[in-house]
Coordinates of C-alpha atoms and ligand atoms in Angstrom, one line a residue:
Chain A
M1 CA -65.8 23.5 -69.3
S2 CA -69.2 23.4 -67.8
A3 CA -71.2 26.6 -67.3
V4 CA -73.1 25.0 -64.5
A5 CA -72.0 25.6 -60.9
E6 CA -73.5 22.9 -58.8
S7 CA -71.5 23.1 -55.7
P8 CA -73.3 24.3 -52.5
G9 CA -73.7 28.0 -52.8
G10 CA -71.7 27.9 -55.9
D11 CA -73.6 30.2 -58.1
E12 CA -72.7 33.6 -59.5
F13 CA -74.4 35.8 -57.1
S14 CA -74.3 34.3 -53.6
G15 CA -72.3 32.2 -51.3
E16 CA -68.6 31.9 -51.1
Y17 CA -67.6 30.5 -54.4
H18 CA -68.2 32.1 -57.7
V19 CA -67.3 31.2 -61.2
Y20 CA -67.5 33.6 -64.1
E21 CA -67.2 32.3 -67.6
P22 CA -68.9 32.9 -70.9
H23 CA -72.3 31.3 -71.0
K24 CA -72.4 28.7 -73.7
V25 CA -76.0 28.7 -74.5
G26 CA -76.5 32.4 -73.7
L27 CA -78.2 31.6 -70.4
P28 CA -76.8 31.3 -67.0
P29 CA -77.7 28.2 -65.0
L30 CA -81.3 28.9 -64.3
G31 CA -81.5 27.0 -61.0
S32 CA -78.8 29.1 -59.3
Y33 CA -80.1 32.2 -61.0
F34 CA -83.5 31.9 -59.4
R35 CA -82.0 30.9 -56.1
A36 CA -79.9 34.1 -56.2
L37 CA -83.0 36.1 -57.2
W38 CA -85.0 34.7 -54.3
A39 CA -82.1 35.5 -51.9
R40 CA -82.4 39.2 -53.0
R41 CA -86.1 39.5 -52.3
Q42 CA -85.4 41.9 -49.4
F43 CA -83.6 44.1 -51.9
L44 CA -86.6 44.0 -54.2
F45 CA -89.0 45.2 -51.5
E46 CA -86.6 47.8 -50.1
L47 CA -86.0 49.2 -53.6
A48 CA -89.7 49.5 -54.2
R49 CA -90.3 51.0 -50.8
T50 CA -87.5 53.6 -51.2
N51 CA -88.7 54.5 -54.7
L52 CA -92.2 54.9 -53.6
R53 CA -91.1 57.0 -50.7
A54 CA -89.1 59.2 -53.0
Q55 CA -92.3 59.8 -54.9
H56 CA -94.1 60.8 -51.7
F57 CA -96.2 57.7 -51.8
N58 CA -96.3 57.7 -48.0
T59 CA -97.7 61.2 -47.6
T60 CA -101.4 62.1 -47.5
L61 CA -101.2 64.3 -50.6
G62 CA -99.2 61.7 -52.4
Q63 CA -101.8 59.1 -51.8
L64 CA -104.6 61.6 -52.6
W65 CA -102.9 62.1 -56.0
L66 CA -102.7 58.3 -56.6
I67 CA -106.5 58.3 -56.2
L68 CA -107.3 61.6 -57.9
N69 CA -105.2 60.8 -61.0
P70 CA -107.1 57.7 -62.1
V71 CA -110.4 59.2 -61.1
M72 CA -109.8 62.2 -63.4
L73 CA -108.6 59.9 -66.1
G74 CA -111.7 57.9 -65.8
I75 CA -113.8 61.1 -66.0
V76 CA -111.9 62.3 -69.1
Y77 CA -112.5 59.0 -71.0
F78 CA -116.1 58.8 -69.8
T79 CA -116.7 62.3 -71.2
L80 CA -114.9 61.4 -74.4
V81 CA -117.2 58.4 -75.0
Y82 CA -120.2 60.6 -74.1
I83 CA -119.4 63.2 -76.7
I84 CA -118.4 60.7 -79.4
R85 CA -121.6 58.7 -79.0
G86 CA -123.7 61.8 -78.5
G87 CA -125.2 60.4 -75.3
G88 CA -124.6 58.5 -72.1
R89 CA -124.2 54.8 -71.8
G90 CA -125.4 54.6 -68.3
S91 CA -123.8 54.1 -65.0
I92 CA -122.9 50.4 -65.5
F93 CA -120.7 51.5 -68.4
L94 CA -118.9 53.9 -66.1
A95 CA -118.1 51.0 -63.8
H96 CA -116.9 48.9 -66.7
L97 CA -114.8 51.8 -68.0
M98 CA -113.2 52.5 -64.6
L99 CA -112.4 48.9 -63.9
S100 CA -110.9 48.1 -67.3
L101 CA -109.0 51.4 -67.4
F102 CA -107.4 50.8 -64.0
A103 CA -106.5 47.2 -64.9
F104 CA -105.0 48.4 -68.2
R105 CA -103.0 51.0 -66.4
L106 CA -101.5 48.3 -64.2
V107 CA -100.0 46.8 -67.4
S108 CA -99.1 50.0 -69.1
T109 CA -97.3 51.5 -66.1
S110 CA -95.4 48.2 -65.6
V111 CA -94.3 48.4 -69.2
S112 CA -93.3 52.0 -69.2
R113 CA -91.6 51.9 -65.8
G114 CA -90.0 48.6 -66.7
A115 CA -88.5 50.2 -69.8
R116 CA -86.7 52.7 -67.7
S117 CA -85.7 50.2 -65.0
V118 CA -82.5 48.9 -66.4
V119 CA -81.2 52.0 -68.1
G120 CA -82.1 54.0 -65.0
G121 CA -80.3 51.5 -62.8
G122 CA -77.0 52.8 -64.2
R123 CA -74.6 52.9 -61.2
L124 CA -76.2 50.0 -59.5
I125 CA -75.6 47.9 -62.5
L126 CA -72.0 49.1 -63.0
N127 CA -71.0 48.6 -59.4
T128 CA -72.8 45.6 -58.1
A129 CA -73.3 42.0 -59.3
F130 CA -76.9 40.8 -58.7
P131 CA -79.6 39.2 -60.8
R132 CA -80.7 42.1 -63.0
L133 CA -84.2 40.7 -63.2
I134 CA -84.8 42.5 -59.8
L135 CA -85.0 45.8 -61.7
P136 CA -88.1 45.1 -64.0
L137 CA -89.7 43.2 -61.2
E138 CA -89.3 46.2 -59.0
S139 CA -91.1 48.3 -61.6
V140 CA -94.0 45.8 -61.6
L141 CA -94.2 45.8 -57.8
E142 CA -94.3 49.6 -57.8
S143 CA -97.0 49.6 -60.5
F144 CA -99.0 47.2 -58.4
M145 CA -98.7 49.3 -55.3
R146 CA -100.0 52.2 -57.4
F147 CA -102.8 50.0 -58.7
L148 CA -104.1 49.1 -55.2
P149 CA -105.6 52.5 -54.3
T150 CA -107.5 52.5 -57.6
L151 CA -109.2 49.3 -56.5
A152 CA -110.6 51.3 -53.6
V153 CA -111.8 53.9 -56.1
Y154 CA -113.5 51.2 -58.2
A155 CA -115.1 49.7 -55.1
V156 CA -116.8 53.0 -54.4
V157 CA -118.0 53.2 -58.0
H158 CA -119.2 49.6 -57.9
V159 CA -121.4 50.2 -54.9
A160 CA -122.5 53.6 -56.1
V161 CA -123.9 52.4 -59.4
G162 CA -125.7 49.6 -57.6
L163 CA -123.8 46.5 -58.9
P164 CA -124.3 43.5 -56.6
I165 CA -121.6 42.0 -54.5
R166 CA -121.5 38.3 -55.5
V167 CA -119.1 35.4 -55.0
S168 CA -118.1 35.7 -58.6
L169 CA -116.2 38.8 -57.6
L170 CA -113.5 36.5 -56.1
W171 CA -112.6 35.6 -59.7
A172 CA -111.0 39.1 -59.8
I173 CA -108.2 38.0 -57.7
P174 CA -106.7 35.3 -60.0
I175 CA -107.5 37.5 -63.0
I176 CA -105.7 40.5 -61.6
A177 CA -102.8 38.2 -60.7
L178 CA -102.6 37.0 -64.3
I179 CA -102.7 40.6 -65.5
T180 CA -99.8 41.4 -63.2
V181 CA -97.8 38.5 -64.4
F182 CA -98.5 39.4 -68.0
G183 CA -97.4 43.0 -67.2
A184 CA -94.2 41.6 -65.6
G185 CA -93.4 39.6 -68.7
A186 CA -94.0 42.6 -70.9
A187 CA -91.9 44.8 -68.6
M188 CA -88.9 42.4 -69.1
F189 CA -89.2 42.9 -72.8
T190 CA -89.3 46.6 -72.7
A191 CA -86.5 46.8 -70.0
T192 CA -84.2 44.8 -72.3
S193 CA -85.2 46.6 -75.5
Q194 CA -84.6 50.0 -74.0
V195 CA -80.9 49.1 -73.5
Y196 CA -80.5 48.6 -77.2
F197 CA -82.9 51.2 -78.4
R198 CA -82.8 54.3 -76.2
D199 CA -85.6 56.0 -78.0
L200 CA -88.1 53.2 -77.2
T201 CA -89.6 55.3 -74.4
N202 CA -90.3 58.0 -77.0
F203 CA -92.4 55.6 -79.0
L204 CA -94.0 53.7 -76.1
P205 CA -96.7 56.3 -75.2
Y206 CA -98.1 56.2 -78.8
F207 CA -98.1 52.4 -78.7
T208 CA -99.8 52.3 -75.3
R209 CA -102.4 54.8 -76.5
I210 CA -103.3 52.7 -79.5
W211 CA -103.4 49.6 -77.3
L212 CA -105.7 51.3 -74.9
Y213 CA -108.1 52.3 -77.8
T214 CA -108.1 48.8 -79.3
S215 CA -108.8 47.1 -76.0
P216 CA -112.4 46.7 -74.7
I217 CA -112.2 49.7 -72.3
L218 CA -114.0 52.6 -74.0
F219 CA -116.4 50.1 -75.5
Y220 CA -117.8 46.7 -74.7
A221 CA -116.2 43.7 -76.4
E222 CA -119.7 42.9 -77.8
D223 CA -119.8 46.3 -79.6
V224 CA -116.9 45.3 -81.9
P225 CA -118.2 44.6 -85.5
D226 CA -117.4 41.2 -87.0
R227 CA -114.8 42.4 -89.5
L228 CA -112.8 44.0 -86.7
R229 CA -113.0 41.0 -84.4
P230 CA -109.6 39.5 -85.4
I231 CA -107.9 42.6 -84.1
L232 CA -109.6 42.1 -80.8
Y233 CA -108.7 38.4 -80.6
C234 CA -105.0 39.2 -81.1
N235 CA -105.0 41.6 -78.2
P236 CA -103.8 39.9 -75.0
M237 CA -105.8 42.5 -73.0
Y238 CA -109.1 41.2 -74.5
P239 CA -109.3 37.9 -72.6
M240 CA -108.0 39.5 -69.4
L241 CA -110.2 42.5 -69.4
G242 CA -113.0 40.3 -70.8
S243 CA -112.8 37.9 -67.9
L244 CA -112.5 40.7 -65.4
N245 CA -115.6 42.3 -66.9
Y246 CA -117.6 39.0 -66.6
A247 CA -116.6 38.4 -63.0
V248 CA -117.0 41.9 -61.6
I249 CA -119.5 43.8 -63.8
E250 CA -121.7 41.0 -64.9
G251 CA -121.3 39.0 -61.7
R252 CA -120.8 35.7 -63.6
T253 CA -118.1 33.1 -63.8
P254 CA -116.0 34.0 -66.8
P255 CA -116.2 31.7 -69.8
F256 CA -113.5 29.0 -69.8
G257 CA -112.1 30.2 -73.2
L258 CA -111.3 33.7 -71.9
L259 CA -109.7 32.4 -68.7
A260 CA -107.6 29.9 -70.6
A261 CA -106.5 32.5 -73.1
S262 CA -105.6 34.9 -70.2
L263 CA -103.6 32.1 -68.5
A264 CA -101.8 31.3 -71.8
W265 CA -100.9 34.9 -72.4
A266 CA -99.6 35.5 -68.9
V267 CA -97.6 32.3 -68.7
G268 CA -96.2 32.6 -72.2
T269 CA -95.2 36.2 -71.8
I270 CA -93.5 35.8 -68.5
I271 CA -91.5 32.8 -69.7
A272 CA -90.5 34.4 -72.9
G273 CA -89.8 37.8 -71.2
T274 CA -87.7 36.2 -68.5
L275 CA -85.6 34.1 -70.9
F276 CA -85.1 37.1 -73.2
F277 CA -84.1 39.3 -70.3
I278 CA -81.7 36.8 -68.7
S279 CA -80.1 35.9 -72.0
R280 CA -79.2 39.6 -72.5
E281 CA -78.6 40.8 -69.0
R282 CA -74.8 40.2 -68.9
E283 CA -74.4 42.8 -71.7
F284 CA -76.2 45.5 -69.8
A285 CA -73.0 46.5 -67.9
I286 CA -71.2 47.1 -71.1
R287 CA -74.0 48.9 -72.9
L288 CA -75.0 51.4 -70.2
Chain B
M1 CA -69.0 21.4 -60.2
S2 CA -65.8 20.7 -58.3
L3 CA -65.4 17.1 -59.6
R4 CA -66.5 17.9 -63.1
S5 CA -64.2 20.9 -63.5
A6 CA -61.4 19.1 -61.8
S7 CA -61.6 16.3 -64.3
E8 CA -61.9 18.7 -67.2
N9 CA -59.2 21.1 -66.1
P10 CA -56.1 19.3 -64.9
A11 CA -54.8 22.5 -63.2
A12 CA -57.8 22.6 -60.9
T13 CA -57.0 19.9 -58.4
F14 CA -58.5 21.7 -55.4
E15 CA -61.9 21.7 -53.9
P16 CA -63.8 25.0 -54.5
T17 CA -64.3 25.9 -50.9
P18 CA -62.6 28.9 -49.3
D19 CA -60.6 27.0 -46.8
A20 CA -59.4 24.2 -49.0
T21 CA -57.7 26.3 -51.7
P22 CA -54.6 28.3 -51.4
W23 CA -56.2 30.8 -53.8
A24 CA -58.6 33.6 -53.2
V25 CA -58.8 34.5 -56.9
K26 CA -57.9 32.4 -59.9
V27 CA -58.0 33.8 -63.4
D28 CA -57.5 31.5 -66.4
N29 CA -56.9 32.9 -69.9
L30 CA -59.3 35.7 -69.3
S31 CA -60.2 38.0 -72.2
V32 CA -62.7 40.8 -72.1
T33 CA -63.8 42.5 -75.3
Y34 CA -66.0 45.5 -75.5
R35 CA -68.2 45.5 -78.6
T36 CA -69.4 49.0 -78.9
A37 CA -71.5 50.6 -81.6
V38 CA -69.9 53.8 -82.7
E39 CA -73.1 56.0 -82.3
K40 CA -73.4 57.9 -79.1
K41 CA -76.7 56.4 -78.0
P42 CA -78.2 53.3 -79.6
T43 CA -81.6 54.2 -80.9
L44 CA -84.3 52.5 -83.0
K45 CA -84.2 55.4 -85.4
Q46 CA -80.5 55.0 -86.0
T47 CA -80.9 51.2 -86.4
L48 CA -83.5 51.7 -89.1
I49 CA -81.3 54.2 -90.8
R50 CA -78.4 51.8 -90.6
L51 CA -80.5 49.0 -91.9
G52 CA -81.4 51.1 -94.9
R53 CA -77.8 51.6 -95.6
R54 CA -76.9 48.0 -94.8
Q55 CA -74.0 48.9 -92.6
R56 CA -73.2 48.3 -89.0
I57 CA -70.3 50.0 -87.4
I58 CA -69.1 48.0 -84.4
R59 CA -65.8 48.6 -82.8
E60 CA -64.2 45.9 -80.8
I61 CA -61.9 46.9 -77.9
K62 CA -59.9 44.1 -76.4
A63 CA -59.5 45.5 -73.0
V64 CA -58.2 42.4 -71.3
R65 CA -56.3 39.8 -73.4
D66 CA -55.6 36.3 -72.3
V67 CA -54.7 37.1 -68.7
S68 CA -54.0 34.4 -66.2
F69 CA -52.9 34.7 -62.5
E70 CA -53.8 33.6 -59.1
I71 CA -54.0 35.5 -55.8
P72 CA -53.3 33.5 -52.7
H73 CA -55.4 34.1 -49.6
G74 CA -54.3 37.0 -47.4
T75 CA -52.3 38.7 -50.1
T76 CA -52.6 42.3 -50.9
I77 CA -51.9 42.8 -54.6
G78 CA -51.6 46.1 -56.4
V79 CA -52.4 46.6 -60.0
V80 CA -50.7 49.4 -61.9
G81 CA -50.7 50.5 -65.5
V82 CA -51.3 53.5 -67.7
N83 CA -54.8 54.9 -68.4
G84 CA -56.7 52.5 -70.6
A85 CA -54.5 49.5 -69.7
G86 CA -57.6 47.4 -68.7
K87 CA -57.3 47.6 -64.9
S88 CA -60.8 48.6 -64.2
T89 CA -62.1 46.1 -66.8
L90 CA -60.2 43.3 -65.1
L91 CA -61.6 44.3 -61.7
R92 CA -65.1 44.5 -62.9
T93 CA -64.9 41.1 -64.4
M94 CA -63.5 39.7 -61.2
A95 CA -66.4 41.3 -59.4
G96 CA -68.9 39.5 -61.7
I97 CA -70.2 42.7 -63.3
L98 CA -68.7 42.3 -66.8
P99 CA -69.0 39.0 -68.6
P100 CA -65.8 37.4 -69.7
S101 CA -65.5 36.9 -73.4
Q102 CA -63.2 34.0 -73.0
G103 CA -61.6 32.2 -70.1
R104 CA -62.7 31.9 -66.5
V105 CA -62.6 33.6 -63.2
E106 CA -63.0 31.8 -59.9
I107 CA -63.5 33.6 -56.7
F108 CA -63.2 31.8 -53.3
G109 CA -64.8 34.0 -50.7
R110 CA -67.2 36.9 -50.2
V111 CA -66.3 39.9 -52.2
S112 CA -66.8 43.6 -51.5
T113 CA -66.0 46.0 -54.3
L114 CA -65.3 49.6 -54.4
L115 CA -65.3 50.4 -58.1
A116 CA -64.4 53.7 -59.8
L117 CA -68.0 55.0 -59.7
G118 CA -68.3 54.4 -56.0
V119 CA -71.3 53.6 -53.9
G120 CA -74.8 54.7 -54.6
F121 CA -77.0 54.6 -57.5
K122 CA -79.7 57.1 -57.0
G123 CA -78.9 60.7 -56.4
E124 CA -82.4 61.5 -55.2
L125 CA -82.1 58.9 -52.4
T126 CA -80.3 59.7 -49.1
G127 CA -76.9 58.4 -48.2
Q128 CA -78.5 56.1 -45.7
E129 CA -81.0 54.7 -48.2
N130 CA -78.2 54.1 -50.7
V131 CA -76.1 52.3 -48.1
V132 CA -79.0 50.0 -47.2
L133 CA -79.9 49.3 -50.8
G134 CA -76.2 48.7 -51.7
G135 CA -75.8 46.2 -48.9
L136 CA -79.0 44.4 -49.9
A137 CA -78.0 44.4 -53.5
A138 CA -74.7 42.9 -52.6
G139 CA -76.6 40.0 -50.9
L140 CA -76.6 41.0 -47.2
T141 CA -79.7 40.6 -45.2
R142 CA -81.5 43.6 -43.7
E143 CA -80.1 42.7 -40.2
Q144 CA -76.6 42.4 -41.5
V145 CA -76.8 45.9 -43.1
A146 CA -78.3 47.4 -40.0
A147 CA -75.5 45.9 -37.9
K148 CA -72.9 47.5 -40.1
Y149 CA -74.6 50.8 -40.6
E150 CA -73.3 52.5 -37.5
A151 CA -69.7 51.7 -38.4
I152 CA -70.2 52.9 -41.9
A153 CA -71.7 56.2 -41.0
E154 CA -69.1 56.8 -38.3
F155 CA -66.1 56.1 -40.5
A156 CA -67.4 58.3 -43.3
E157 CA -67.9 61.2 -40.9
L158 CA -70.6 62.7 -43.0
G159 CA -72.8 63.7 -40.0
D160 CA -76.2 64.9 -41.1
F161 CA -75.5 64.5 -44.7
M162 CA -76.3 60.8 -44.3
E163 CA -80.0 61.9 -44.3
M164 CA -79.5 64.2 -47.4
P165 CA -80.0 63.1 -51.0
M166 CA -76.7 62.1 -52.5
R167 CA -77.0 64.6 -55.3
T168 CA -76.1 67.2 -52.7
Y169 CA -72.8 65.5 -52.0
S170 CA -69.4 66.7 -53.2
S171 CA -67.3 64.1 -55.0
G172 CA -65.1 63.8 -52.0
M173 CA -68.1 63.1 -49.8
Y174 CA -69.2 60.5 -52.3
G175 CA -65.9 58.9 -52.2
R176 CA -65.8 58.8 -48.4
L177 CA -69.1 57.0 -48.2
A178 CA -68.1 54.6 -50.9
F179 CA -64.9 53.7 -49.2
S180 CA -66.6 53.4 -45.8
V181 CA -69.1 51.0 -47.2
A182 CA -66.6 48.8 -49.0
I183 CA -64.3 48.3 -46.0
N184 CA -67.1 47.7 -43.5
M185 CA -68.7 44.9 -45.4
D186 CA -66.3 42.4 -43.8
P187 CA -65.4 40.8 -47.0
D188 CA -62.9 37.9 -47.6
I189 CA -61.8 39.7 -50.7
L190 CA -61.8 43.4 -51.1
M191 CA -61.4 44.9 -54.6
I192 CA -60.7 48.6 -54.7
D193 CA -60.4 50.7 -57.9
E194 CA -59.0 54.2 -57.4
A195 CA -60.5 54.7 -54.0
L196 CA -58.1 56.8 -52.1
S197 CA -58.0 59.6 -54.6
T198 CA -61.0 61.9 -53.9
G199 CA -60.9 62.4 -50.1
D200 CA -59.1 65.3 -48.5
A201 CA -55.7 64.8 -47.0
R202 CA -56.9 63.8 -43.6
F203 CA -59.4 61.3 -44.9
R204 CA -56.8 59.9 -47.2
E205 CA -54.5 59.2 -44.3
K206 CA -57.3 57.7 -42.4
S207 CA -58.3 55.4 -45.2
F208 CA -54.7 54.5 -45.8
D209 CA -54.4 53.5 -42.2
K210 CA -57.6 51.5 -42.4
M211 CA -56.2 49.7 -45.4
R212 CA -53.0 48.9 -43.6
E213 CA -55.1 47.5 -40.8
L214 CA -57.0 45.3 -43.2
T215 CA -53.8 44.0 -44.8
G216 CA -52.7 42.9 -41.4
K217 CA -56.0 41.0 -40.9
A218 CA -55.2 38.4 -43.5
R219 CA -57.7 39.8 -45.9
T220 CA -57.2 39.4 -49.6
I221 CA -57.1 42.8 -51.2
V222 CA -56.8 43.8 -54.9
L223 CA -55.9 47.5 -55.1
V224 CA -55.9 49.3 -58.4
S225 CA -54.3 52.7 -58.0
H226 CA -52.2 55.3 -59.7
G227 CA -50.9 56.2 -56.2
L228 CA -47.6 54.4 -56.4
R229 CA -46.9 55.1 -52.7
S230 CA -50.0 53.2 -51.6
I231 CA -49.1 50.3 -53.9
R232 CA -45.5 50.2 -52.5
E233 CA -46.6 50.5 -48.9
L234 CA -49.7 48.4 -48.8
C235 CA -49.1 45.7 -51.3
D236 CA -47.1 42.5 -51.0
E237 CA -47.1 42.0 -54.7
A238 CA -48.1 44.0 -57.8
I239 CA -49.2 43.3 -61.3
W240 CA -48.4 45.7 -64.1
M241 CA -50.9 45.7 -66.9
H242 CA -50.2 47.1 -70.3
E243 CA -52.6 47.0 -73.2
G244 CA -54.7 44.4 -71.7
R245 CA -51.9 42.0 -70.8
I246 CA -49.9 41.4 -67.7
S247 CA -46.5 42.7 -68.5
M248 CA -45.0 42.1 -65.1
R249 CA -45.8 40.4 -61.8
D250 CA -43.4 40.6 -58.9
D251 CA -43.1 42.0 -55.4
A252 CA -44.5 45.5 -55.2
D253 CA -41.3 47.5 -55.0
T254 CA -39.8 45.8 -58.1
V255 CA -42.9 46.3 -60.1
V256 CA -43.3 50.0 -59.1
D257 CA -39.7 50.7 -59.9
A258 CA -40.0 49.1 -63.3
Y259 CA -43.2 50.9 -64.0
K260 CA -41.8 54.2 -62.9
E261 CA -38.8 53.7 -65.2
F262 CA -41.2 52.9 -68.0
L263 CA -43.1 56.1 -67.3
Q264 CA -39.8 57.9 -67.2
L265 CA -40.8 59.7 -64.0
K266 CA -38.1 62.2 -63.3
R267 CA -38.5 62.7 -59.6
E268 CA -36.7 60.0 -57.7
G269 CA -37.4 58.8 -54.2
S270 CA -40.8 59.5 -52.8
D271 CA -43.9 58.5 -54.8
D272 CA -45.5 61.5 -53.2
D273 CA -49.2 60.8 -53.6
I274 CA -50.9 57.9 -51.9
Ligands
ATP301 N1 -67.8 50.7 -71.4 C1 -66.8 50.6 -72.3 N2 -67.1 50.5 -73.6 C2 -66.2 50.3 -74.5 N3 -64.9 50.4 -74.2 C3 -64.5 50.5 -72.9 C4 -65.5 50.7 -71.9 N4 -64.8 50.8 -70.8 C5 -63.5 50.8 -71.0 N5 -63.3 50.6 -72.4 C6 -62.0 50.5 -73.0 O1 -61.3 49.4 -72.4 C7 -59.9 49.7 -72.3 C8 -59.5 49.5 -70.8 O2 -60.3 50.4 -70.0 P1 -60.2 50.4 -68.4 O3 -61.2 51.3 -67.9 O4 -60.2 49.0 -68.0 O5 -58.7 51.0 -68.2 P2 -58.0 51.4 -66.8 O6 -56.7 50.6 -66.8 O7 -58.9 51.2 -65.7 O8 -57.7 52.9 -67.0 P3 -57.6 54.1 -66.0 O9 -56.3 54.0 -65.4 O10 -57.8 55.3 -66.8 O11 -58.7 53.9 -65.0 C9 -59.8 51.2 -72.8 O12 -59.2 51.1 -74.1 C10 -61.1 51.7 -72.8 O13 -61.2 52.6 -73.9
MG302 MG1 -59.8 52.5 -64.3

């Protein structure tokens, strides 16, 4: 029997006709899956909106916190670098640090919130049939909403340290989009893994910390000695933060190699993450 | 789909559209097996320890075994059976929440479910937010949810509690809201698992009356309940599940009588609880 439902509206999640049967290749029919996902977009936005509201995102103090938190984090790391190097690296370095740190946090919050998205979706998953991909996507949307105010913080730093405003700044838009897409793909991996390994969220903060320290955030990529370069090249954050740094801090068009690597990481991760998640999502209801 | 499956499955000679089939639900040779690791919570640590010992303890629970049946449009069908018989599992599979291990479920129409855990997902969100999110998750548009909201809030009679976080609800209040959501979704097929049990006597009567009203409206209803009176009075037919299999299907009175005899219930006559 075919696992493909081709009749109009005949997919698992919408319309008037539903077939449920074991998926032969472990994946549902992708066309109808994504159609159903698209049909649930209002749910995605409402879920993000409600969650943010529950976290006081819409109050003045809540928004102040969203700005204060990254600023303080930036100051902490700037101080750390100052002490370790026994001296300052100048104001441009502060801009670099803030920008890279905020972009990194877009990924790391996507990953950590994503990890909790499915397991925390408990009742919703046990009671309602819908494409589960909504849940990690919502985490990413939420992380992005939290990232936006930090852009304003960065803008202030950018002007304050006297960096010019050039056309090359526009490169930041596609690069941030790639970073978000990459974060979404990574969130799908952690969301799925958390179902099988409930202690993943215990390990995740250590992993993120190491990732932060090995990414060109607290240092410039050029500072990395040759023998440590391979580590840098394996890190997906390197091409992404690197291009962002070129475009925003140095005011130049990022080199093609970095852009291509960023694109490859983002596309590869989102495809692999999506397929991995979808192939497992039917089990979630049993395993929660 | 229709042509292909019709040619592959000789039994399926109908078109899969709600109006063209006599069935609202068609279940073919359905089996649902839970595969559960024995540990309380699956963790990486335990997995590593297990890998070290080269053992993997998985228990298989065959909750539904090779079940086939059809439900015609407009029928109210009751499902009875002892605890652990597989009733909730069957209903969850029909709602598309649990994957079938074998076999196939076909649903012709829009489904609204009221499962054992009720509405709501997030205790920190208000009743209202939960209703809206639940509706959107079930595939309604924002406008459709807004149109139904009044009726839902009114039927649940929770007053100001609709604006309170759901963690402040009593289990009866939870149940009321869940029931109110399920019946107000205007579904073609309504699946209810143990819904009438948590409300107070008055609300139980009220929801019982509402159910009776729905059965009159040519809706298809699947009602899982231990309240034998509601099965007897609301349902045209009933299925008795035992150890994952259908051990009887007949009109509601016959099945309830046989089931009561099996349970060796002493009190004759009224089935007291609804
Ligand atoms: N999440 C789960 N994981 C593993 N086994 C489960 C799970 N849920 C149910 N089971 C098992 O499946 C079988 C059927 O359970 P189910 O909940 O369908 O019974 P039920 O007929 O609804 O019982 P009740 O009348 O108590 O509601 C039981 O043996 C139960 O132990
Ligand atoms: Mg049950």
